[in-house]
């Protein structure tokens, strides 16, 4: 490895170390002020309006998004635009969360009189408890860092990381306080793989009716193979006289059976089926069905009702098409 490569790695590790120390120092700031800030946002009848300028603005936008997706209605307002009309987005029912490491950001200081006139509670995250913003705020949370990770001490690095982590701490504390659940989270994340994993249940994707591969206990292996071929799920359920599942016959069972040189036209399917077999309810998450398949090392499942009767079937390809994998 070249010398300059080693130096780059060393510099990267130094940045991580500096920012780790900055985050560790935040533990002391999870104090009464933090609790009071949480209560202000918890009791807010409107929304949490998050604002910040420059790099702090980017962090403020992320905090607003995290709050909104975890049960606390929130949005970001650019402080520069606020002075030119966007202050109309803030109502008397809201709470303002302002980020400024110095606590003296001009664009934020300009809108403080309007916030005061509205009577809106103001929570400030700054690195200077004596700053204009910190003193003006209803509640101040100190996110001061000893050193920026930037060797010049100029680029916001440790300070923005500290503000981001504190924002996450506020959001997660509120999530727990509100009793926000996985289902609530899913409703605010309906798109993409995350939404599918949290919202999609087995009944949404299973094969039903005539598409369920099924043969009676009296069927021959050849009958079962015909059913598997027609339904194309790589398996068939075997049911008794009450249409309750007795077992399953899969591609894997077929391979094992071939080693025994059995006559498929004279051997009854119950002699080679897997019994008992793994079954699932139609009400579980599709993601849970995937976990069951992975744990059991199987590629298909029969869905049964409370009487043990097949009402559906699915295989790994169904889950892949649904975007669960």
PDB file of N, CA and C in Angstrom, residues 47-93:
ATOM      1  N   UNK A  47     -48.137  21.802  13.818  1.00  0.00           N
ATOM      2  CA  UNK A  47     -46.992  21.068  13.283  1.00  0.00           C
ATOM      3  C   UNK A  47     -45.697  21.647  13.815  1.00  0.00           C
ATOM      4  N   UNK A  48     -44.654  20.848  13.737  1.00  0.00           N
ATOM      5  CA  UNK A  48     -43.329  21.326  14.114  1.00  0.00           C
ATOM      6  C   UNK A  48     -42.689  21.903  12.855  1.00  0.00           C
ATOM      7  N   UNK A  49     -42.396  23.205  12.910  1.00  0.00           N
ATOM      8  CA  UNK A  49     -41.794  23.893  11.767  1.00  0.00           C
ATOM      9  C   UNK A  49     -40.293  23.958  12.014  1.00  0.00           C
ATOM     10  N   UNK A  50     -39.517  23.259  11.196  1.00  0.00           N
ATOM     11  CA  UNK A  50     -38.068  23.170  11.403  1.00  0.00           C
ATOM     12  C   UNK A  50     -37.372  24.109  10.427  1.00  0.00           C
ATOM     13  N   UNK A  51     -36.392  24.850  10.928  1.00  0.00           N
ATOM     14  CA  UNK A  51     -35.709  25.815  10.074  1.00  0.00           C
ATOM     15  C   UNK A  51     -34.212  25.833  10.364  1.00  0.00           C
ATOM     16  N   UNK A  52     -33.443  26.195   9.370  1.00  0.00           N
ATOM     17  CA  UNK A  52     -31.996  26.287   9.499  1.00  0.00           C
ATOM     18  C   UNK A  52     -31.424  26.786   8.195  1.00  0.00           C
ATOM     19  N   UNK A  53     -30.236  27.344   8.248  1.00  0.00           N
ATOM     20  CA  UNK A  53     -29.607  27.961   7.077  1.00  0.00           C
ATOM     21  C   UNK A  53     -28.351  27.182   6.699  1.00  0.00           C
ATOM     22  N   UNK A  54     -28.067  27.100   5.412  1.00  0.00           N
ATOM     23  CA  UNK A  54     -26.842  26.449   4.966  1.00  0.00           C
ATOM     24  C   UNK A  54     -26.826  24.973   5.320  1.00  0.00           C
ATOM     25  N   UNK A  55     -25.680  24.499   5.840  1.00  0.00           N
ATOM     26  CA  UNK A  55     -25.566  23.085   6.218  1.00  0.00           C
ATOM     27  C   UNK A  55     -26.580  22.734   7.297  1.00  0.00           C
ATOM     28  N   UNK A  56     -26.815  23.667   8.215  1.00  0.00           N
ATOM     29  CA  UNK A  56     -27.829  23.425   9.246  1.00  0.00           C
ATOM     30  C   UNK A  56     -29.213  23.276   8.629  1.00  0.00           C
ATOM     31  N   UNK A  57     -29.419  23.944   7.502  1.00  0.00           N
ATOM     32  CA  UNK A  57     -30.688  23.820   6.798  1.00  0.00           C
ATOM     33  C   UNK A  57     -30.894  22.420   6.244  1.00  0.00           C
ATOM     34  N   UNK A  58     -29.819  21.830   5.732  1.00  0.00           N
ATOM     35  CA  UNK A  58     -29.921  20.459   5.231  1.00  0.00           C
ATOM     36  C   UNK A  58     -30.267  19.503   6.375  1.00  0.00           C
ATOM     37  N   UNK A  59     -29.624  19.708   7.524  1.00  0.00           N
ATOM     38  CA  UNK A  59     -29.910  18.867   8.689  1.00  0.00           C
ATOM     39  C   UNK A  59     -31.347  19.100   9.158  1.00  0.00           C
ATOM     40  N   UNK A  60     -31.778  20.357   9.137  1.00  0.00           N
ATOM     41  CA  UNK A  60     -33.145  20.685   9.558  1.00  0.00           C
ATOM     42  C   UNK A  60     -34.167  19.983   8.671  1.00  0.00           C
ATOM     43  N   UNK A  61     -33.884  19.933   7.369  1.00  0.00           N
ATOM     44  CA  UNK A  61     -34.789  19.253   6.452  1.00  0.00           C
ATOM     45  C   UNK A  61     -34.896  17.771   6.762  1.00  0.00           C
ATOM     46  N   UNK A  62     -33.768  17.161   7.093  1.00  0.00           N
ATOM     47  CA  UNK A  62     -33.783  15.738   7.433  1.00  0.00           C
ATOM     48  C   UNK A  62     -34.531  15.505   8.732  1.00  0.00           C
ATOM     49  N   UNK A  63     -34.337  16.363   9.719  1.00  0.00           N
ATOM     50  CA  UNK A  63     -35.040  16.220  10.999  1.00  0.00           C
ATOM     51  C   UNK A  63     -36.545  16.354  10.791  1.00  0.00           C
ATOM     52  N   UNK A  64     -36.957  17.321   9.977  1.00  0.00           N
ATOM     53  CA  UNK A  64     -38.385  17.497   9.693  1.00  0.00           C
ATOM     54  C   UNK A  64     -38.959  16.235   9.056  1.00  0.00           C
ATOM     55  N   UNK A  65     -38.214  15.643   8.119  1.00  0.00           N
ATOM     56  CA  UNK A  65     -38.678  14.427   7.447  1.00  0.00           C
ATOM     57  C   UNK A  65     -38.782  13.267   8.432  1.00  0.00           C
ATOM     58  N   UNK A  66     -37.810  13.159   9.331  1.00  0.00           N
ATOM     59  CA  UNK A  66     -37.831  12.078  10.320  1.00  0.00           C
ATOM     60  C   UNK A  66     -38.991  12.243  11.285  1.00  0.00           C
ATOM     61  N   UNK A  67     -39.223  13.457  11.739  1.00  0.00           N
ATOM     62  CA  UNK A  67     -40.361  13.713  12.623  1.00  0.00           C
ATOM     63  C   UNK A  67     -41.670  13.342  11.930  1.00  0.00           C
ATOM     64  N   UNK A  68     -41.827  13.796  10.699  1.00  0.00           N
ATOM     65  CA  UNK A  68     -43.078  13.561   9.977  1.00  0.00           C
ATOM     66  C   UNK A  68     -43.336  12.077   9.752  1.00  0.00           C
ATOM     67  N   UNK A  69     -42.273  11.309   9.525  1.00  0.00           N
ATOM     68  CA  UNK A  69     -42.456   9.889   9.233  1.00  0.00           C
ATOM     69  C   UNK A  69     -42.592   9.036  10.480  1.00  0.00           C
ATOM     70  N   UNK A  70     -42.413   9.648  11.646  1.00  0.00           N
ATOM     71  CA  UNK A  70     -42.516   8.891  12.899  1.00  0.00           C
ATOM     72  C   UNK A  70     -43.621   9.412  13.812  1.00  0.00           C
ATOM     73  N   UNK A  71     -44.599  10.084  13.232  1.00  0.00           N
ATOM     74  CA  UNK A  71     -45.792  10.433  13.994  1.00  0.00           C
ATOM     75  C   UNK A  71     -45.911  11.855  14.475  1.00  0.00           C
ATOM     76  N   UNK A  72     -44.905  12.701  14.193  1.00  0.00           N
ATOM     77  CA  UNK A  72     -44.971  14.109  14.589  1.00  0.00           C
ATOM     78  C   UNK A  72     -45.044  14.968  13.338  1.00  0.00           C
ATOM     79  N   UNK A  73     -46.220  15.494  12.976  1.00  0.00           N
ATOM     80  CA  UNK A  73     -46.340  16.311  11.765  1.00  0.00           C
ATOM     81  C   UNK A  73     -45.321  17.449  11.763  1.00  0.00           C
ATOM     82  N   UNK A  74     -44.553  17.545  10.696  1.00  0.00           N
ATOM     83  CA  UNK A  74     -43.487  18.545  10.635  1.00  0.00           C
ATOM     84  C   UNK A  74     -43.161  18.877   9.190  1.00  0.00           C
ATOM     85  N   UNK A  75     -42.597  20.062   8.984  1.00  0.00           N
ATOM     86  CA  UNK A  75     -42.102  20.422   7.664  1.00  0.00           C
ATOM     87  C   UNK A  75     -40.985  21.446   7.816  1.00  0.00           C
ATOM     88  N   UNK A  76     -40.204  21.611   6.766  1.00  0.00           N
ATOM     89  CA  UNK A  76     -39.064  22.532   6.771  1.00  0.00           C
ATOM     90  C   UNK A  76     -39.435  23.853   6.120  1.00  0.00           C
ATOM     91  N   UNK A  77     -38.996  24.949   6.736  1.00  0.00           N
ATOM     92  CA  UNK A  77     -39.147  26.285   6.157  1.00  0.00           C
ATOM     93  C   UNK A  77     -37.762  26.916   6.059  1.00  0.00           C
ATOM     94  N   UNK A  78     -37.415  27.382   4.878  1.00  0.00           N
ATOM     95  CA  UNK A  78     -36.130  28.061   4.690  1.00  0.00           C
ATOM     96  C   UNK A  78     -36.208  29.433   5.346  1.00  0.00           C
ATOM     97  N   UNK A  79     -35.285  29.764   6.250  1.00  0.00           N
ATOM     98  CA  UNK A  79     -35.385  31.053   6.967  1.00  0.00           C
ATOM     99  C   UNK A  79     -35.256  32.266   6.049  1.00  0.00           C
ATOM    100  N   UNK A  80     -34.499  32.124   4.947  1.00  0.00           N
ATOM    101  CA  UNK A  80     -34.378  33.242   4.006  1.00  0.00           C
ATOM    102  C   UNK A  80     -35.688  33.507   3.297  1.00  0.00           C
ATOM    103  N   UNK A  81     -36.397  32.446   2.932  1.00  0.00           N
ATOM    104  CA  UNK A  81     -37.689  32.586   2.269  1.00  0.00           C
ATOM    105  C   UNK A  81     -38.778  33.003   3.256  1.00  0.00           C
ATOM    106  N   UNK A  82     -38.565  32.688   4.541  1.00  0.00           N
ATOM    107  CA  UNK A  82     -39.571  33.020   5.553  1.00  0.00           C
ATOM    108  C   UNK A  82     -39.830  34.515   5.607  1.00  0.00           C
ATOM    109  N   UNK A  83     -38.776  35.295   5.405  1.00  0.00           N
ATOM    110  CA  UNK A  83     -38.920  36.760   5.453  1.00  0.00           C
ATOM    111  C   UNK A  83     -39.616  37.309   4.216  1.00  0.00           C
ATOM    112  N   UNK A  84     -39.829  36.456   3.241  1.00  0.00           N
ATOM    113  CA  UNK A  84     -40.437  36.912   1.989  1.00  0.00           C
ATOM    114  C   UNK A  84     -41.734  36.165   1.707  1.00  0.00           C
ATOM    115  N   UNK A  85     -42.466  35.867   2.779  1.00  0.00           N
ATOM    116  CA  UNK A  85     -43.792  35.301   2.598  1.00  0.00           C
ATOM    117  C   UNK A  85     -44.020  33.949   3.236  1.00  0.00           C
ATOM    118  N   UNK A  86     -42.951  33.159   3.389  1.00  0.00           N
ATOM    119  CA  UNK A  86     -43.158  31.806   3.908  1.00  0.00           C
ATOM    120  C   UNK A  86     -43.490  31.764   5.396  1.00  0.00           C
ATOM    121  N   UNK A  87     -43.343  32.894   6.089  1.00  0.00           N
ATOM    122  CA  UNK A  87     -43.758  32.931   7.491  1.00  0.00           C
ATOM    123  C   UNK A  87     -45.258  32.681   7.632  1.00  0.00           C
ATOM    124  N   UNK A  88     -45.983  32.927   6.530  1.00  0.00           N
ATOM    125  CA  UNK A  88     -47.422  32.656   6.543  1.00  0.00           C
ATOM    126  C   UNK A  88     -47.735  31.186   6.719  1.00  0.00           C
ATOM    127  N   UNK A  89     -46.716  30.321   6.563  1.00  0.00           N
ATOM    128  CA  UNK A  89     -46.917  28.888   6.752  1.00  0.00           C
ATOM    129  C   UNK A  89     -46.957  28.510   8.227  1.00  0.00           C
ATOM    130  N   UNK A  90     -46.501  29.422   9.091  1.00  0.00           N
ATOM    131  CA  UNK A  90     -46.470  29.148  10.529  1.00  0.00           C
ATOM    132  C   UNK A  90     -47.751  29.672  11.165  1.00  0.00           C
ATOM    133  N   UNK A  91     -48.433  28.811  11.930  1.00  0.00           N
ATOM    134  CA  UNK A  91     -49.664  29.211  12.614  1.00  0.00           C
ATOM    135  C   UNK A  91     -49.435  29.254  14.117  1.00  0.00           C
ATOM    136  N   UNK A  92     -50.406  29.792  14.833  1.00  0.00           N
ATOM    137  CA  UNK A  92     -50.300  29.903  16.290  1.00  0.00           C
ATOM    138  C   UNK A  92     -50.360  28.538  16.987  1.00  0.00           C
ATOM    139  N   UNK A  93     -50.729  27.508  16.247  1.00  0.00           N
ATOM    140  CA  UNK A  93     -50.815  26.163  16.812  1.00  0.00           C
ATOM    141  C   UNK A  93     -49.496  25.392  16.706  1.00  0.00           C
TER     142      UNK A  93
END
